[in-house]
Amino acid sequence: MSLPRITSDARVRSRFSGCLLGGAVGDALGAPVEFLHLDEILRTYGEQGIHDYAPAYGKLGAITDDTQMTLFTAEAVLSAHIASVLQGQEPDFFRAAAASYARWLMTQVSSRLVSSCNAKASWLLQQKKLFSRRSPGTTCLSTLQNSRGKVTRAMNDSKGCGGVMRMAPVGMYFAASHVRDHNSDRLRSNIFATGSELAALTHGHPSGCLSAGVLAVIVSLVLVGKSLPDAIHSAKEELRKHPSHKEVLSAIEKSQSLATSRPRERRALRELGKGFVAEEALAMGLYCSLGAKDFEDGIILAVNHSGDSDSTGSITGNLLGAAGGVEAIPDHWLARLELRPTIEALADDLAAFPEWRLRTQADAEERAFYTSRYPVG
């Protein structure tokens, strides 16, 4: 037996790796220009805008808080899975995410400030490169500091994009665990609810949560082979069931209309906003993905605007990577991507976890391996 397990389905592995690595690549490409106006970007990088890695945080290919929090979301859903198997109950994603985001907080602030969280050690906390502040969102920081690891919804009215930008692993989890059941309305509702609830740990406004639920559903459906337009249609059907959905639905439908009438236009992208709030970031990622000629084309458009370039790049990368697989991502971007082995390992675990053997005495070695990697409780 070789651990960690790798899925035997090469196509599934490629799509899962493409989704997680693609998001990180989009994040890294957008990182140097996150706080710049488009005019500044064009003056610095030419009329094409930024189209390759540039120095950010002292290196090329540096990720930001978007990818950091995405990795801890992946940890959360896998920890919840292990706990559910060992305890014989439904996965408690909300509780697991509260614990994982407390661990992320440990990488961002001094140990004195997080000592009361009592966060368990995990494999991700062994990745020393994660202990670096990459312009973390003030809402995420303040909400998690105030909660001190407690399992509670955010008591704020924020709809910043910090919830939606980290939610791809929720879609990945359900794509792996219910690969034959994605036409089920109940399953789509479960995916949507999980994405929304995990965003609600830090963002209290309905649009901040509902946007995350939409992205989780779309990612999940694309990973199992649905076209992006079909996946968006299904996600909108689910979105309409929820109160306060009109703002998010309007943003999505505007992105679809512009992708049809004016694809691949910077001016059209600007009409969708700047991406600092959740529904705008989601809509911009959808617009760039719907019209993209290929992965590189979509990502370059997604990061060249006067707004939250790393977040829109990350969402676009999740979607295009899920659709095209890791082979769609240019090698020169993968080669210099920070934390690539860690990201690949998490993608592999998200693809293979239904095959993990955890229940019996004969599974003791494998159980010990994964419970140390993804802590329970």
XYZ file of C-alpha atoms in Angstrom:
377
model
C 0.000 0.000 0.000
C 1.275 3.434 -0.961
C 0.095 6.522 0.880
C -1.310 8.974 0.101
C -3.656 7.228 -2.300
C -3.955 8.528 -5.861
C -7.134 8.052 -7.860
C -6.795 5.520 -10.657
C -8.883 7.690 -13.007
C -6.379 9.894 -14.844
C -9.099 12.183 -16.223
C -10.534 12.836 -12.777
C -7.069 13.511 -11.381
C -6.328 15.968 -14.174
C -9.543 17.917 -13.655
C -9.149 18.103 -9.889
C -5.527 19.214 -10.200
C -6.534 21.689 -12.888
C -9.199 23.201 -10.650
C -6.993 23.771 -7.615
C -3.800 24.638 -9.497
C -5.720 26.819 -11.938
C -7.117 28.886 -9.108
C -3.661 29.314 -7.625
C -2.186 30.320 -10.990
C -4.886 32.959 -11.497
C -4.269 34.179 -7.970
C -0.513 34.423 -8.548
C -0.887 36.237 -11.874
C -3.233 38.780 -10.320
C -1.238 39.274 -7.116
C 1.149 42.004 -8.381
C -1.703 44.150 -9.714
C -4.375 43.546 -7.071
C -4.446 47.153 -5.904
C -3.682 48.908 -9.214
C -5.955 50.790 -11.581
C -6.047 49.407 -15.129
C -4.243 52.506 -16.416
C -1.366 51.779 -14.033
C -1.273 48.144 -15.136
C -1.072 49.136 -18.811
C 1.641 51.714 -18.161
C 3.700 49.137 -16.295
C 3.160 46.028 -18.431
C 2.174 47.378 -21.849
C -1.099 47.383 -23.772
C -1.577 43.637 -23.267
C -1.497 44.193 -19.537
C 0.118 41.754 -17.157
C 0.450 38.408 -18.934
C 3.124 36.594 -16.956
C 4.209 36.391 -13.340
C 5.719 39.561 -11.918
C 7.306 40.029 -8.496
C 4.865 39.982 -5.588
C 5.729 39.430 -1.946
C 9.388 39.128 -2.948
C 9.047 36.334 -5.525
C 7.565 35.219 -8.828
C 4.498 33.005 -8.737
C 3.538 34.029 -5.205
C 0.059 33.072 -4.045
C -2.113 35.291 -1.833
C -4.638 34.798 0.945
C -7.101 33.548 -1.704
C -5.143 30.355 -2.264
C -4.175 30.055 1.392
C -7.804 30.033 2.489
C -8.777 27.722 -0.373
C -6.246 25.176 0.897
C -7.650 25.396 4.412
C -11.152 24.920 2.991
C -9.877 21.736 1.349
C -8.474 20.641 4.703
C -11.851 21.339 6.308
C -13.964 19.193 4.004
C -11.502 16.302 4.224
C -11.368 16.543 8.019
C -15.172 16.507 8.088
C -15.189 13.401 5.910
C -12.814 11.516 8.192
C -14.809 12.489 11.273
C -18.042 11.317 9.654
C -16.558 7.925 8.770
C -15.043 7.357 12.208
C -18.053 8.630 14.147
C -20.770 7.199 11.923
C -22.580 10.470 11.267
C -23.103 13.056 8.551
C -20.116 15.342 7.852
C -20.143 18.527 9.924
C -18.465 20.822 7.406
C -19.284 23.965 9.363
C -17.505 22.805 12.516
C -14.529 21.479 10.570
C -14.188 24.741 8.627
C -14.264 26.794 11.828
C -11.301 24.739 13.069
C -9.427 24.939 9.751
C -9.893 28.684 9.417
C -8.599 29.047 12.979
C -5.480 27.235 11.771
C -5.216 29.612 8.821
C -5.434 32.491 11.299
C -2.417 31.027 13.095
C -0.399 31.553 9.904
C -1.362 35.223 9.738
C -1.047 36.630 13.252
C 1.178 36.139 16.266
C 0.830 32.993 18.338
C -0.107 35.161 21.326
C -3.262 36.354 19.565
C -4.397 32.865 18.575
C -3.335 30.922 21.647
C -6.929 30.705 22.808
C -8.030 28.941 19.604
C -6.531 25.605 20.714
C -6.207 24.660 17.058
C -4.976 21.129 16.468
C -1.813 20.556 14.460
C -2.256 19.552 10.832
C -0.234 18.793 7.737
C -0.949 22.245 6.330
C 0.517 23.892 9.424
C 3.754 22.072 8.620
C 3.995 23.990 5.328
C 6.151 26.865 6.505
C 5.556 28.947 3.373
C 1.944 29.371 4.464
C 3.141 31.414 7.449
C 3.187 34.611 5.434
C 0.736 37.507 5.283
C -0.480 37.986 1.728
C -2.852 40.931 2.094
C -5.490 38.946 3.982
C -9.000 40.363 3.936
C -9.821 42.483 6.949
C -13.251 40.846 7.287
C -11.773 37.346 7.451
C -9.101 38.408 9.920
C -11.351 40.363 12.253
C -14.203 37.854 12.235
C -11.949 34.881 12.937
C -10.038 36.762 15.628
C -13.291 37.673 17.335
C -14.710 34.144 17.137
C -11.534 32.545 18.561
C -12.296 29.245 16.868
C -15.933 29.107 17.994
C -18.424 27.504 15.614
C -20.605 30.483 14.794
C -21.857 32.487 11.838
C -20.339 35.891 11.230
C -22.173 38.747 12.915
C -21.506 41.295 10.203
C -23.065 42.544 6.983
C -20.044 41.982 4.759
C -20.376 40.665 1.239
C -16.694 40.906 0.379
C -15.332 38.290 -1.998
C -13.374 36.521 0.754
C -16.094 33.883 1.065
C -16.640 32.982 -2.581
C -12.975 32.998 -3.609
C -12.123 30.074 -1.286
C -15.049 27.771 -2.066
C -13.869 25.578 -4.978
C -12.904 22.657 -2.657
C -16.546 22.276 -1.598
C -17.491 21.623 -5.206
C -14.525 19.285 -5.565
C -15.553 17.277 -2.509
C -19.065 16.640 -3.766
C -17.877 15.919 -7.304
C -15.691 13.113 -5.947
C -18.133 11.667 -3.447
C -21.271 11.715 -5.627
C -19.876 11.328 -9.123
C -22.876 9.291 -10.345
C -25.572 11.384 -8.684
C -25.156 14.934 -9.950
C -28.601 15.165 -11.522
C -30.102 14.995 -8.045
C -31.846 18.191 -6.911
C -31.173 17.191 -3.322
C -27.460 16.868 -3.978
C -27.242 20.264 -5.657
C -29.073 21.760 -2.700
C -26.546 20.162 -0.357
C -23.601 21.510 -2.333
C -25.125 24.981 -2.407
C -25.933 24.967 1.292
C -22.438 23.807 2.241
C -20.729 26.509 0.188
C -23.032 29.183 1.572
C -22.610 28.037 5.171
C -18.825 27.948 5.011
C -18.758 31.478 3.612
C -21.078 32.526 6.457
C -18.314 31.800 8.949
C -16.770 35.123 7.897
C -19.312 36.966 5.730
C -22.803 37.728 6.982
C -24.461 39.410 3.992
C -26.679 37.094 1.896
C -24.856 37.958 -1.329
C -21.535 37.029 0.258
C -22.870 33.591 1.182
C -25.087 32.836 -1.813
C -22.296 33.638 -4.283
C -20.165 30.998 -2.578
C -22.955 28.444 -2.887
C -23.275 29.188 -6.586
C -19.552 28.717 -7.218
C -19.506 25.429 -5.305
C -22.329 24.033 -7.447
C -20.763 25.199 -10.710
C -17.343 23.767 -9.872
C -18.861 20.450 -8.861
C -20.896 20.086 -12.043
C -18.046 21.126 -14.346
C -15.776 18.568 -12.699
C -18.196 15.755 -13.513
C -18.405 16.791 -17.154
C -21.197 19.356 -17.419
C -20.602 22.312 -19.714
C -20.099 25.638 -17.980
C -23.374 27.094 -19.348
C -25.298 24.033 -18.137
C -23.622 24.207 -14.736
C -24.521 27.884 -14.398
C -28.130 27.101 -15.319
C -28.350 24.476 -12.565
C -26.733 26.788 -10.030
C -29.185 29.562 -10.857
C -32.102 27.178 -10.330
C -30.787 26.466 -6.860
C -30.032 30.131 -6.158
C -33.628 31.127 -6.911
C -34.861 28.966 -4.019
C -33.191 31.254 -1.490
C -34.389 34.593 -0.119
C -32.340 37.665 -1.016
C -31.051 36.028 -4.202
C -31.856 38.813 -6.673
C -28.561 40.705 -6.396
C -26.459 37.617 -7.100
C -28.789 36.371 -9.841
C -28.716 39.757 -11.568
C -24.901 39.789 -11.551
C -24.722 36.261 -12.995
C -27.239 36.975 -15.737
C -25.451 40.179 -16.691
C -22.195 38.219 -17.016
C -23.921 35.681 -19.277
C -25.449 38.400 -21.442
C -22.141 40.203 -21.866
C -20.293 36.951 -22.585
C -22.723 36.365 -25.449
C -22.895 39.872 -26.866
C -19.423 41.228 -26.053
C -17.027 38.395 -25.154
C -13.432 38.986 -24.109
C -13.747 42.781 -23.710
C -12.117 44.758 -20.932
C -14.874 47.359 -21.125
C -17.531 44.694 -20.724
C -15.652 43.227 -17.773
C -15.574 46.682 -16.187
C -19.365 46.867 -16.385
C -19.554 43.911 -13.987
C -17.711 45.810 -11.253
C -14.314 45.538 -9.623
C -14.636 42.190 -7.878
C -14.170 43.364 -4.316
C -17.644 42.119 -3.397
C -18.784 38.544 -3.836
C -21.387 38.769 -6.596
C -19.073 40.933 -8.704
C -16.103 38.596 -8.316
C -18.294 35.631 -9.224
C -19.809 37.395 -12.246
C -16.396 38.520 -13.505
C -15.002 35.010 -13.169
C -17.965 33.591 -15.073
C -17.681 36.209 -17.822
C -13.977 35.548 -18.358
C -14.487 31.774 -18.341
C -17.496 31.745 -20.690
C -15.719 33.690 -23.413
C -12.190 32.326 -23.046
C -10.402 30.857 -26.075
C -8.249 28.858 -23.666
C -6.986 28.938 -20.074
C -4.315 31.573 -20.692
C -6.681 33.863 -22.590
C -9.303 33.743 -19.840
C -6.870 34.319 -16.987
C -5.157 37.271 -18.631
C -8.507 38.993 -19.109
C -9.551 38.153 -15.546
C -6.609 39.922 -13.881
C -6.338 43.033 -16.051
C -8.852 45.420 -14.507
C -9.083 48.071 -11.778
C -10.101 45.799 -8.937
C -9.525 42.573 -7.030
C -7.415 40.969 -9.724
C -6.172 38.005 -7.723
C -9.674 36.944 -6.673
C -11.186 37.212 -10.149
C -8.139 35.414 -11.508
C -8.517 32.686 -8.913
C -12.212 32.057 -9.630
C -11.587 32.036 -13.382
C -8.687 29.630 -12.882
C -10.811 27.254 -10.791
C -13.442 27.117 -13.537
C -11.183 26.842 -16.568
C -8.885 24.379 -14.799
C -11.828 22.181 -13.839
C -13.099 22.201 -17.412
C -9.805 21.697 -19.214
C -7.735 19.757 -16.736
C -4.200 20.481 -15.643
C -2.979 20.083 -19.228
C -4.780 23.327 -20.105
C -2.545 25.367 -17.783
C 0.658 26.666 -19.411
C 3.731 24.840 -18.132
C 5.660 28.052 -17.544
C 3.032 29.156 -15.026
C 2.949 25.815 -13.224
C 6.731 25.564 -13.029
C 7.116 28.717 -10.931
C 3.936 28.475 -8.862
C 4.535 28.804 -5.138
C 3.497 25.776 -3.064
C 2.723 23.718 -6.162
C 3.464 20.329 -4.493
C 1.160 21.173 -1.571
C -1.634 22.268 -3.901
C -1.238 19.133 -6.025
C -1.313 16.915 -2.938
C -4.579 18.454 -1.728
C -6.125 18.110 -5.189
C -5.120 14.440 -5.239
C -6.658 13.875 -1.806
C -9.907 15.558 -2.856
C -10.066 13.273 -5.892
C -9.174 10.065 -4.037
C -10.770 10.324 -0.588
C -13.771 8.092 -1.433
C -11.210 5.276 -1.783
C -9.644 5.823 1.649
C -9.911 2.867 4.029
C -10.463 4.099 7.553
C -12.996 1.930 9.368
C -11.504 -1.415 10.387
C -8.609 -2.612 12.495
C -6.846 -3.660 9.317
C -6.968 -0.029 8.189
C -5.006 1.255 11.201
C -1.988 2.460 9.226
C -4.051 4.331 6.654
C -6.340 5.761 9.323
C -3.373 7.061 11.298
C -1.883 8.636 8.173
C -4.991 10.578 7.220
C -6.084 11.590 10.724
C -2.676 13.156 11.289
C -2.927 14.916 7.926
C -6.505 16.131 8.473
C -7.287 16.382 12.198
C -10.653 15.346 13.528
C -12.521 17.477 16.063
